[in-house]
Coordinates of C-alpha atoms and ligand atoms in Angstrom, one line a residue:
M1 CA 17.6 -0.3 -12.5
T2 CA 17.5 -3.0 -10.4
I3 CA 18.7 -3.8 -7.0
G4 CA 20.3 -7.9 -6.7
M5 CA 18.6 -9.0 -3.8
D6 CA 21.4 -11.1 -3.3
M7 CA 22.9 -10.8 0.6
M8 CA 26.3 -10.4 -0.5
L9 CA 25.7 -7.1 -2.7
V10 CA 23.5 -6.1 0.7
P11 CA 26.3 -3.2 2.1
W12 CA 25.1 -2.8 5.1
L13 CA 24.3 -6.0 6.5
A14 CA 27.7 -7.4 7.7
K15 CA 28.1 -4.3 9.3
L16 CA 24.0 -4.3 10.8
L17 CA 25.0 -7.9 12.3
A18 CA 28.2 -7.0 14.1
I19 CA 26.7 -4.2 15.9
T20 CA 26.7 -5.3 19.5
T21 CA 26.2 -2.5 21.3
F22 CA 22.1 -2.0 20.6
F23 CA 19.8 -0.6 23.5
T24 CA 22.6 1.5 25.0
T25 CA 22.0 5.2 25.8
C26 CA 22.8 8.0 22.7
E27 CA 25.9 9.7 23.7
V28 CA 25.2 12.3 21.2
H29 CA 21.2 12.5 23.2
P30 CA 21.7 11.9 26.8
R31 CA 18.9 14.5 27.8
E32 CA 16.6 13.5 25.2
S33 CA 13.7 11.3 25.8
K34 CA 14.1 9.1 22.8
N35 CA 17.8 8.4 23.7
E36 CA 17.2 4.9 23.3
C37 CA 20.3 3.2 20.4
N38 CA 18.0 0.6 18.8
K39 CA 17.5 2.4 15.2
F40 CA 20.0 1.1 12.2
C41 CA 20.4 3.4 8.9
L42 CA 21.0 1.5 6.1
D43 CA 22.2 5.0 4.3
C44 CA 25.0 5.2 6.6
N45 CA 25.8 1.8 7.6
D46 CA 26.9 3.1 10.6
N47 CA 26.8 2.4 14.7
P48 CA 23.5 2.2 16.3
L49 CA 21.2 5.5 16.5
C50 CA 18.3 7.0 18.8
G51 CA 15.4 8.4 18.1
S52 CA 16.4 11.7 18.0
C53 CA 19.5 11.0 16.1
I54 CA 16.7 9.5 13.0
K55 CA 14.8 12.9 13.9
Y56 CA 18.0 15.0 13.2
C57 CA 20.3 13.7 10.7
H58 CA 18.4 10.1 9.2
K59 CA 15.5 11.8 8.2
D60 CA 14.8 11.1 4.6
H61 CA 16.8 7.6 4.8
R62 CA 16.0 4.3 4.7
V63 CA 16.0 3.2 8.7
I64 CA 15.1 0.2 10.6
Q65 CA 14.1 -0.7 14.2
I66 CA 15.8 -3.1 16.5
R67 CA 13.9 -5.5 18.7
R68 CA 14.8 -7.2 22.0
S69 CA 12.9 -10.3 22.5
S70 CA 15.0 -12.1 25.7
Y71 CA 18.5 -12.4 24.4
N72 CA 18.0 -12.1 20.8
E73 CA 17.7 -9.0 18.7
A74 CA 15.2 -8.7 16.0
V75 CA 13.5 -6.9 13.2
K76 CA 10.2 -7.2 12.2
T77 CA 9.8 -8.6 8.6
T78 CA 7.5 -5.6 7.4
E79 CA 10.5 -3.5 7.9
I80 CA 13.1 -5.8 6.6
Y81 CA 11.7 -7.6 3.5
K82 CA 11.7 -4.6 1.6
H83 CA 15.9 -4.2 1.9
V84 CA 16.9 -7.9 2.5
D85 CA 15.8 -11.0 1.0
I86 CA 14.3 -13.2 4.2
L87 CA 12.7 -16.3 2.7
G88 CA 13.9 -19.2 4.5
I89 CA 14.6 -17.8 8.2
Q90 CA 12.5 -19.0 11.0
T91 CA 9.7 -15.7 11.9
Y92 CA 8.6 -14.9 15.6
V93 CA 5.9 -13.3 16.6
I94 CA 6.9 -10.8 19.9
N95 CA 4.8 -8.2 21.0
S96 CA 2.3 -9.6 18.1
S97 CA 4.6 -8.4 15.5
T98 CA 6.2 -10.9 13.2
V99 CA 10.5 -10.7 13.6
V100 CA 13.3 -12.5 12.2
F101 CA 16.4 -12.4 14.7
L102 CA 19.8 -10.8 13.5
N103 CA 22.4 -13.3 14.7
K104 CA 21.8 -16.9 16.1
R105 CA 21.4 -17.3 19.7
A106 CA 24.5 -17.2 22.2
R107 CA 23.1 -18.3 24.9
A108 CA 23.9 -22.0 25.8
Q109 CA 21.1 -24.6 25.1
P110 CA 18.0 -23.8 22.5
K111 CA 14.9 -24.1 23.7
R112 CA 12.8 -26.4 22.5
Y113 CA 9.3 -25.4 21.2
K114 CA 6.5 -27.4 22.0
I115 CA 3.8 -26.4 19.9
G116 CA 3.4 -29.1 17.5
K117 CA 0.5 -31.7 17.6
I118 CA 1.2 -34.6 19.5
G119 CA 3.2 -37.2 17.6
H120 CA 4.7 -34.7 15.3
T121 CA 8.2 -34.9 15.4
N122 CA 9.6 -31.1 14.0
D123 CA 13.0 -32.0 12.4
S124 CA 13.7 -28.9 10.9
L125 CA 17.2 -27.6 12.2
C126 CA 19.3 -24.3 11.1
K127 CA 21.5 -25.0 8.2
T128 CA 24.4 -23.2 9.6
C129 CA 24.4 -23.5 13.4
D130 CA 22.2 -26.5 13.9
R131 CA 19.5 -24.9 16.2
N132 CA 16.4 -26.3 16.6
L133 CA 13.5 -24.4 14.1
V134 CA 9.6 -23.9 15.0
D135 CA 8.8 -24.0 11.2
Y136 CA 10.0 -26.1 8.2
T137 CA 12.5 -23.0 7.3
Y138 CA 16.1 -22.9 6.7
F139 CA 17.9 -20.7 9.2
C140 CA 17.0 -19.3 12.8
S141 CA 18.1 -16.0 11.5
L142 CA 19.8 -13.4 9.2
A143 CA 23.7 -13.8 10.4
C144 CA 22.9 -17.8 9.2
K145 CA 21.4 -17.2 6.0
N146 CA 23.8 -14.8 5.6
M147 CA 27.0 -16.8 6.4
F148 CA 25.4 -20.3 4.4
Q149 CA 25.5 -18.1 0.8
S150 CA 28.7 -16.6 1.5
Ligands
LIG201 ZN1 21.5 10.6 19.6
LIG202 ZN1 21.5 7.7 8.1
LIG203 ZN1 21.5 -21.0 12.9

């Protein structure tokens, strides 16, 4: 059986994108060293989990780790591409890992990236939120791609 990669068929994506409580301290494991809720279990499709939650209860589940870059939550492309089609989404490099953002930037003015050559105009904009994109891609984040398709 093949599982469709159409984002609308990915049951956990809406839940993942709606979570606003990543990086809080786990209520179940306040005394453990790995207690920051920065993980999401695709099989359980529930609230964010800490390293100890994963170790004790989600060992054989599909888990992705959320990373934070300034105001954005991101996920490594190497972790997410197996589970959802990220084609056309702008990627960024954070701590030498390639990531995609989960949601569009909440903060007002998007940064202007000046990495192009002089005279090079970058007119790539997110098809959903009009945010400036660095590369010739279509979406700034998983959320924007998901919104565009649904
Ligand atoms: Zn926990
Ligand atoms: Zn699980
Ligand atoms: Zn966008």
